[in-house]
Amino acid sequence: MYDQPRPNASQTAMTFEQMLERVRYEGAYPTRERAAEAVHHVLAALGRQLTGDERVDLAQCLPVEAALTLTAQIPDTRHLTGWGFVKDLAARTGATPATARWDTGAVLTTVARLAGPDLLARILHRLPEGYALLFGQAELRRPEPAPA
């Protein structure tokens, strides 16, 4: 069985170069190379956390180079919260948690724009709590299950 392309409610299509420029602007990075480094690290980390149809659909929204970084990762069995994601990224890259959080915000706000609101809502529903802020969205509490 082959995956069929799904309609994409993406806000805008971007080339990889345009994506790097957007991330460079969002993160106030001095060079395109620094923005590319942030994109690679953050999308690789996201690729370790995101699974299922949301992973496939997000890859379809991204420029090819970014999609390859996302999908080249084997999903991790540990599901990290948003803060855990930032701490893990900092540990893997040798950055401070503050720098990792900055990089994450610069990249994921651009990813959110490419994904569009419907896919972004599905992605946030699949991930543990704490990711909405990383994508530049309000963090809404999930309803607690009623006691039986």
XYZ file of N, CA, C and O in Angstrom:
592
model
N 0.856 -1.170 0.000
C 0.000 0.000 0.000
C 0.903 1.234 0.000
O 1.859 1.316 0.742
N 0.574 2.204 -0.816
C 1.356 3.423 -0.920
C 0.591 4.583 -0.317
O -0.626 4.642 -0.431
N 1.324 5.482 0.315
C 0.682 6.679 0.845
C 0.233 7.559 -0.303
O 0.991 7.804 -1.241
N -0.989 7.998 -0.228
C -1.517 8.918 -1.232
C -1.290 10.341 -0.762
O -1.443 10.631 0.421
N -0.918 11.256 -1.672
C -0.753 12.651 -1.239
C -2.060 13.184 -0.691
O -3.135 12.894 -1.191
N -1.933 13.943 0.375
C -3.116 14.543 0.990
C -3.149 16.016 0.639
O -2.107 16.643 0.502
N -4.344 16.588 0.550
C -4.410 18.026 0.316
C -3.716 18.754 1.453
O -3.820 18.364 2.612
N -3.024 19.807 1.122
C -2.256 20.547 2.111
C -2.842 21.929 2.277
O -2.927 22.681 1.330
N -3.201 22.244 3.515
C -3.747 23.566 3.802
C -2.641 24.534 4.198
O -2.836 25.436 4.979
N -1.459 24.312 3.663
C -0.308 25.133 3.991
C -0.555 26.590 3.641
O -1.197 26.912 2.651
N -0.002 27.482 4.475
C -0.166 28.909 4.240
C 0.627 29.366 3.017
O 0.126 30.105 2.202
N 1.865 28.943 2.931
C 2.696 29.347 1.810
C 3.659 28.229 1.486
O 4.083 27.489 2.361
N 3.996 28.104 0.214
C 5.041 27.170 -0.179
C 6.345 27.957 -0.199
O 6.372 29.118 -0.580
N 7.415 27.320 0.239
C 8.716 27.984 0.283
C 9.767 27.074 -0.313
O 9.683 25.862 -0.176
N 10.758 27.679 -0.909
C 11.948 26.937 -1.260
C 12.786 26.810 0.004
O 12.541 27.511 0.992
N 13.801 25.970 -0.043
C 14.664 25.821 1.118
C 15.402 27.123 1.398
O 15.555 27.514 2.560
N 15.815 27.804 0.371
C 16.504 29.089 0.554
C 15.584 30.113 1.224
O 16.020 30.870 2.093
N 14.316 30.152 0.813
C 13.361 31.059 1.447
C 13.124 30.662 2.903
O 12.987 31.531 3.770
N 13.082 29.374 3.153
C 12.909 28.903 4.527
C 14.095 29.347 5.383
O 13.908 29.831 6.507
N 15.306 29.193 4.864
C 16.486 29.624 5.609
C 16.462 31.118 5.884
O 16.808 31.557 6.988
N 16.029 31.899 4.907
C 15.947 33.349 5.109
C 14.909 33.696 6.174
O 15.117 34.593 6.986
N 13.785 32.991 6.171
C 12.741 33.227 7.175
C 13.264 32.868 8.567
O 13.080 33.621 9.522
N 13.938 31.731 8.689
C 14.504 31.321 9.973
C 15.600 32.300 10.393
O 15.689 32.675 11.567
N 16.394 32.734 9.442
C 17.443 33.705 9.760
C 16.836 34.990 10.315
O 17.318 35.550 11.295
N 15.745 35.431 9.722
C 15.049 36.628 10.194
C 14.443 36.387 11.581
O 14.625 37.189 12.496
N 13.711 35.277 11.736
C 13.042 34.961 13.011
C 14.045 34.823 14.153
O 13.775 35.239 15.273
N 15.194 34.213 13.863
C 16.189 33.971 14.900
C 17.252 35.043 15.003
O 18.132 34.946 15.857
N 17.184 36.048 14.125
C 18.192 37.122 14.090
C 19.602 36.552 13.984
O 20.527 37.020 14.641
N 19.746 35.518 13.148
C 21.051 34.893 12.964
C 21.906 35.743 12.035
O 21.397 36.311 11.062
N 23.212 35.814 12.291
C 24.079 36.661 11.472
C 24.323 36.116 10.063
O 24.609 36.881 9.147
N 24.216 34.790 9.890
C 24.495 34.203 8.573
C 23.437 33.165 8.213
O 22.760 32.613 9.097
N 23.366 32.877 6.938
C 22.468 31.826 6.465
C 22.955 30.459 6.956
O 22.148 29.574 7.217
N 24.263 30.301 7.086
C 24.822 29.035 7.557
C 24.365 28.741 8.986
O 24.062 27.599 9.328
N 24.310 29.761 9.819
C 23.840 29.572 11.203
C 22.360 29.194 11.213
O 21.937 28.338 11.998
N 21.581 29.806 10.331
C 20.161 29.451 10.220
C 20.023 28.009 9.729
O 19.181 27.256 10.241
N 20.834 27.603 8.771
C 20.777 26.235 8.241
C 21.128 25.226 9.329
O 20.513 24.153 9.421
N 22.095 25.561 10.169
C 22.468 24.691 11.280
C 21.285 24.524 12.239
O 20.981 23.410 12.676
N 20.615 25.617 12.557
C 19.449 25.550 13.445
C 18.347 24.705 12.825
O 17.743 23.861 13.498
N 18.076 24.902 11.539
C 17.038 24.123 10.848
C 17.368 22.640 10.911
O 16.514 21.818 11.244
N 18.606 22.293 10.610
C 18.997 20.885 10.613
C 18.819 20.263 12.004
O 18.221 19.192 12.140
N 19.333 20.925 13.033
C 19.256 20.369 14.384
C 17.819 20.243 14.883
O 17.439 19.204 15.442
N 17.021 21.284 14.689
C 15.650 21.274 15.215
C 14.774 20.277 14.452
O 14.009 19.532 15.062
N 14.887 20.233 13.126
C 14.067 19.283 12.373
C 14.486 17.839 12.632
O 13.641 16.946 12.663
N 15.768 17.609 12.862
C 16.211 16.261 13.222
C 15.601 15.871 14.575
O 15.111 14.750 14.737
N 15.617 16.793 15.523
C 15.031 16.524 16.836
C 13.521 16.288 16.720
O 12.981 15.377 17.362
N 12.845 17.082 15.908
C 11.407 16.892 15.717
C 11.131 15.553 15.043
O 10.168 14.865 15.387
N 11.983 15.167 14.114
C 11.835 13.875 13.444
C 11.947 12.698 14.393
O 11.384 11.633 14.141
N 12.665 12.894 15.508
C 12.762 11.830 16.510
C 11.515 11.758 17.389
O 11.309 10.768 18.093
N 10.673 12.790 17.369
C 9.493 12.829 18.236
C 8.177 12.607 17.489
O 7.225 12.104 18.058
N 8.118 13.001 16.248
C 6.856 12.979 15.498
C 6.722 11.691 14.695
O 7.669 11.271 14.028
N 5.543 11.081 14.767
C 5.295 9.830 14.061
C 3.966 9.914 13.312
O 3.239 10.896 13.422
N 3.657 8.863 12.582
C 2.346 8.705 11.967
C 2.090 9.615 10.781
O 3.005 10.141 10.145
N 0.801 9.779 10.499
C 0.379 10.592 9.357
C 0.855 12.029 9.473
O 1.147 12.675 8.469
N 0.943 12.529 10.702
C 1.376 13.912 10.894
C 2.815 14.101 10.411
O 3.144 15.120 9.820
N 3.645 13.113 10.641
C 5.036 13.170 10.171
C 5.076 13.204 8.640
O 5.791 14.004 8.045
N 4.301 12.338 8.010
C 4.247 12.272 6.546
C 3.695 13.573 5.978
O 4.250 14.148 5.031
N 2.601 14.053 6.547
C 1.967 15.266 6.041
C 2.861 16.491 6.231
O 2.927 17.353 5.358
N 3.558 16.552 7.359
C 4.470 17.671 7.571
C 5.613 17.632 6.564
O 5.986 18.665 6.004
N 6.154 16.469 6.316
C 7.242 16.342 5.336
C 6.792 16.843 3.965
O 7.570 17.474 3.241
N 5.534 16.606 3.613
C 5.013 17.067 2.325
C 4.914 18.587 2.264
O 4.940 19.160 1.178
N 4.807 19.247 3.403
C 4.687 20.706 3.452
C 6.041 21.411 3.381
O 6.103 22.593 3.054
N 7.091 20.697 3.729
C 8.408 21.302 3.841
C 9.155 21.253 2.515
O 8.903 20.365 1.691
N 10.109 22.161 2.330
C 11.012 22.014 1.185
C 11.730 20.663 1.277
O 11.932 20.134 2.385
N 12.124 20.115 0.144
C 12.701 18.773 0.095
C 13.871 18.612 1.062
O 13.935 17.622 1.800
N 14.777 19.560 1.101
C 15.949 19.447 1.971
C 15.541 19.354 3.439
O 16.118 18.573 4.195
N 14.560 20.134 3.833
C 14.074 20.106 5.210
C 13.312 18.807 5.486
O 13.461 18.209 6.565
N 12.526 18.351 4.539
C 11.772 17.108 4.701
C 12.709 15.920 4.872
O 12.447 15.021 5.673
N 13.809 15.922 4.143
C 14.771 14.826 4.267
C 15.408 14.795 5.655
O 15.630 13.723 6.219
N 15.687 15.962 6.213
C 16.239 16.025 7.570
C 15.234 15.476 8.571
O 15.583 14.702 9.464
N 13.972 15.860 8.433
C 12.916 15.400 9.340
C 12.735 13.889 9.258
O 12.699 13.200 10.276
N 12.633 13.361 8.054
C 12.282 11.952 7.875
C 13.468 11.006 7.969
O 13.277 9.795 8.044
N 14.690 11.526 7.978
C 15.863 10.658 8.099
C 16.023 10.126 9.520
O 16.787 9.194 9.752
N 15.291 10.699 10.448
C 15.419 10.314 11.859
C 14.505 9.139 12.192
O 13.368 9.082 11.745
N 15.026 8.244 12.998
C 14.214 7.141 13.514
C 13.489 7.666 14.748
O 14.122 8.214 15.649
N 12.161 7.546 14.784
C 11.432 8.049 15.956
C 11.917 7.389 17.250
O 12.169 6.196 17.303
N 12.055 8.205 18.263
C 12.521 7.771 19.577
C 11.359 7.147 20.348
O 10.209 7.540 20.173
N 11.664 6.195 21.174
C 10.614 5.579 21.996
C 10.274 6.449 23.196
O 9.216 6.286 23.793
N 11.184 7.392 23.554
C 10.900 8.332 24.649
C 10.127 9.509 24.079
O 10.580 10.149 23.145
N 8.971 9.773 24.629
C 8.180 10.921 24.194
C 8.488 12.085 25.128
O 8.107 12.056 26.299
N 9.198 13.064 24.610
C 9.640 14.194 25.424
C 8.587 15.292 25.471
O 7.929 15.569 24.466
N 8.456 15.934 26.620
C 7.634 17.145 26.704
C 8.342 18.243 25.917
O 9.489 18.068 25.485
N 7.714 19.385 25.783
C 8.347 20.501 25.093
C 9.665 20.894 25.731
O 10.671 21.107 25.052
N 9.683 20.994 27.063
C 10.916 21.347 27.756
C 11.950 20.230 27.620
O 13.139 20.479 27.437
N 11.515 18.988 27.668
C 12.420 17.860 27.464
C 13.032 17.887 26.071
O 14.215 17.564 25.893
N 12.244 18.285 25.090
C 12.714 18.435 23.705
C 13.855 19.450 23.657
O 14.898 19.206 23.052
N 13.660 20.593 24.309
C 14.684 21.649 24.312
C 15.937 21.171 25.031
O 17.061 21.372 24.534
N 15.787 20.529 26.184
C 16.944 20.035 26.930
C 17.703 18.976 26.138
O 18.936 18.964 26.118
N 16.975 18.082 25.462
C 17.605 17.047 24.641
C 18.364 17.678 23.474
O 19.486 17.279 23.167
N 17.758 18.673 22.845
C 18.422 19.373 21.743
C 19.697 20.054 22.229
O 20.743 19.975 21.574
N 19.636 20.680 23.385
C 20.820 21.337 23.947
C 21.922 20.319 24.213
O 23.098 20.552 23.878
N 21.575 19.184 24.774
C 22.570 18.156 25.078
C 23.198 17.599 23.806
O 24.408 17.378 23.740
N 22.391 17.386 22.777
C 22.903 16.809 21.529
C 23.780 17.783 20.747
O 24.667 17.361 20.015
N 23.498 19.082 20.860
C 24.229 20.070 20.070
C 25.323 20.771 20.850
O 26.119 21.501 20.267
N 25.352 20.575 22.176
C 26.342 21.253 23.000
C 26.002 22.708 23.258
O 26.841 23.483 23.708
N 24.768 23.076 23.003
C 24.312 24.452 23.224
C 23.739 24.584 24.632
O 23.473 23.589 25.307
N 23.523 25.820 25.052
C 22.829 26.038 26.315
C 21.340 25.809 26.090
O 20.866 25.911 24.948
N 20.585 25.524 27.136
C 19.134 25.397 26.968
C 18.502 26.667 26.384
O 17.573 26.585 25.587
N 19.022 27.828 26.754
C 18.473 29.080 26.224
C 18.690 29.176 24.713
O 17.788 29.573 23.964
N 19.872 28.794 24.249
C 20.159 28.829 22.813
C 19.318 27.794 22.081
O 18.778 28.072 21.000
N 19.188 26.604 22.663
C 18.369 25.561 22.039
C 16.913 26.011 21.948
O 16.243 25.768 20.937
N 16.414 26.683 22.982
C 15.030 27.189 22.961
C 14.880 28.252 21.883
O 13.883 28.294 21.164
N 15.866 29.117 21.736
C 15.836 30.164 20.715
C 15.805 29.540 19.323
O 14.992 29.924 18.479
N 16.695 28.583 19.090
C 16.745 27.908 17.793
C 15.422 27.211 17.490
O 14.895 27.293 16.378
N 14.889 26.534 18.507
C 13.630 25.812 18.332
C 12.505 26.757 17.935
O 11.756 26.482 16.996
N 12.392 27.883 18.615
C 11.346 28.843 18.286
C 11.502 29.411 16.893
O 10.516 29.551 16.145
N 12.728 29.747 16.497
C 12.961 30.316 15.169
C 12.584 29.334 14.065
O 11.966 29.712 13.064
N 12.904 28.071 14.263
C 12.620 27.068 13.226
C 11.151 26.656 13.250
O 10.484 26.625 12.207
N 10.622 26.349 14.430
C 9.264 25.797 14.486
C 8.179 26.827 14.181
O 7.106 26.450 13.722
N 8.427 28.118 14.387
C 7.427 29.097 13.955
C 7.353 29.136 12.434
O 6.273 29.310 11.871
N 8.481 28.926 11.783
C 8.484 28.853 10.319
C 7.803 27.568 9.854
O 7.010 27.587 8.907
N 8.069 26.467 10.537
C 7.419 25.192 10.216
C 5.909 25.313 10.398
O 5.128 24.807 9.585
N 5.474 26.005 11.452
C 4.040 26.190 11.695
C 3.379 26.926 10.535
O 2.271 26.578 10.117
N 4.054 27.920 10.011
C 3.522 28.668 8.870
C 3.382 27.749 7.649
O 2.386 27.814 6.932
N 4.363 26.897 7.426
C 4.315 25.979 6.284
C 3.248 24.897 6.468
O 2.604 24.488 5.508
N 3.078 24.436 7.693
C 2.119 23.362 7.962
C 0.677 23.836 7.840
O -0.190 23.082 7.398
N 0.407 25.050 8.242
C -0.971 25.543 8.248
C -1.664 25.149 9.541
O -1.214 24.251 10.259
N -2.780 25.807 9.854
C -3.424 25.605 11.163
C -3.993 24.208 11.387
O -3.932 23.694 12.503
N -4.532 23.576 10.365
C -5.139 22.255 10.565
C -4.090 21.195 10.878
O -4.237 20.428 11.833
N -3.040 21.142 10.076
C -1.983 20.168 10.325
C -1.267 20.482 11.635
O -0.949 19.577 12.407
N -1.041 21.748 11.919
C -0.385 22.114 13.174
C -1.201 21.634 14.374
O -0.650 21.101 15.339
N -2.514 21.777 14.308
C -3.371 21.296 15.402
C -3.231 19.783 15.570
O -3.157 19.283 16.700
N -3.164 19.055 14.481
C -2.988 17.594 14.550
C -1.625 17.237 15.140
O -1.515 16.310 15.944
N -0.585 17.967 14.734
C 0.761 17.716 15.256
C 0.786 17.955 16.757
O 1.297 17.140 17.520
N 0.222 19.072 17.197
C 0.221 19.394 18.620
C -0.598 18.401 19.430
O -0.277 18.116 20.584
N -1.646 17.870 18.825
C -2.454 16.862 19.514
C -1.662 15.567 19.707
O -1.814 14.884 20.718
N -0.811 15.234 18.759
C -0.026 13.998 18.828
C 1.147 14.112 19.808
O 1.517 13.134 20.445
N 1.746 15.293 19.898
C 2.917 15.478 20.762
C 2.504 15.714 22.211
O 1.410 16.204 22.473
N 3.392 15.385 23.166
C 3.090 15.681 24.582
C 2.955 17.191 24.799
O 3.300 17.988 23.935
N 2.519 17.576 25.987
C 2.320 19.000 26.247
C 3.640 19.762 26.238
O 4.708 19.190 26.436
N 3.531 21.046 25.964
C 4.695 21.912 25.961
C 5.202 22.289 24.582
O 6.095 23.118 24.458
N 4.642 21.712 23.534
C 5.132 22.000 22.187
C 4.472 23.220 21.548
O 5.061 23.836 20.664
N 3.274 23.558 21.961
C 2.572 24.676 21.324
C 3.402 25.955 21.389
O 3.544 26.662 20.388
N 3.968 26.250 22.541
C 4.787 27.460 22.677
C 6.004 27.404 21.766
O 6.432 28.431 21.239
N 6.565 26.226 21.568
C 7.717 26.089 20.685
C 7.350 26.413 19.241
O 8.178 26.899 18.472
N 6.101 26.151 18.867
C 5.612 26.455 17.524
C 5.032 27.869 17.431
O 4.446 28.237 16.432
N 5.152 28.638 18.516
C 4.649 30.009 18.510
C 3.154 30.110 18.722
O 2.524 31.088 18.334
N 2.569 29.108 19.353
C 1.128 29.062 19.587
C 0.836 29.141 21.077
O 1.690 28.825 21.899
N -0.393 29.513 21.409
C -0.814 29.512 22.810
C -0.894 28.072 23.297
O -1.304 27.175 22.561
N -0.476 27.855 24.521
C -0.539 26.524 25.117
C -1.876 26.383 25.834
O -2.110 27.023 26.846
N -2.743 25.563 25.293
C -4.047 25.337 25.906
C -3.996 24.053 26.709
O -3.416 23.059 26.270
N -4.588 24.080 27.868
C -4.620 22.874 28.701
C -5.496 21.826 28.050
O -6.569 22.127 27.544
N -5.032 20.605 28.117
C -5.830 19.491 27.614
C -6.792 19.077 28.713
O -6.425 19.046 29.888
N -8.020 18.755 28.364
C -8.972 18.353 29.399
C -8.512 17.076 30.097
O -8.011 16.170 29.470
N -8.685 17.068 31.400
C -8.347 15.885 32.200
C -9.482 14.872 32.035
O -10.654 15.250 32.020
N -9.154 13.595 31.942
C -10.225 12.598 31.874
C -11.022 12.584 33.172
O -10.454 12.729 34.247
N -12.314 12.442 33.045
C -13.187 12.394 34.231
C -12.955 11.111 34.991
O -12.736 10.060 34.388
N -12.964 11.181 36.323
C -12.792 9.954 37.108
C -13.952 8.991 36.861
O -15.092 9.406 36.709
N -13.659 7.725 36.852
C -14.693 6.718 36.563
C -15.517 6.366 37.756
O -15.282 6.529 38.847
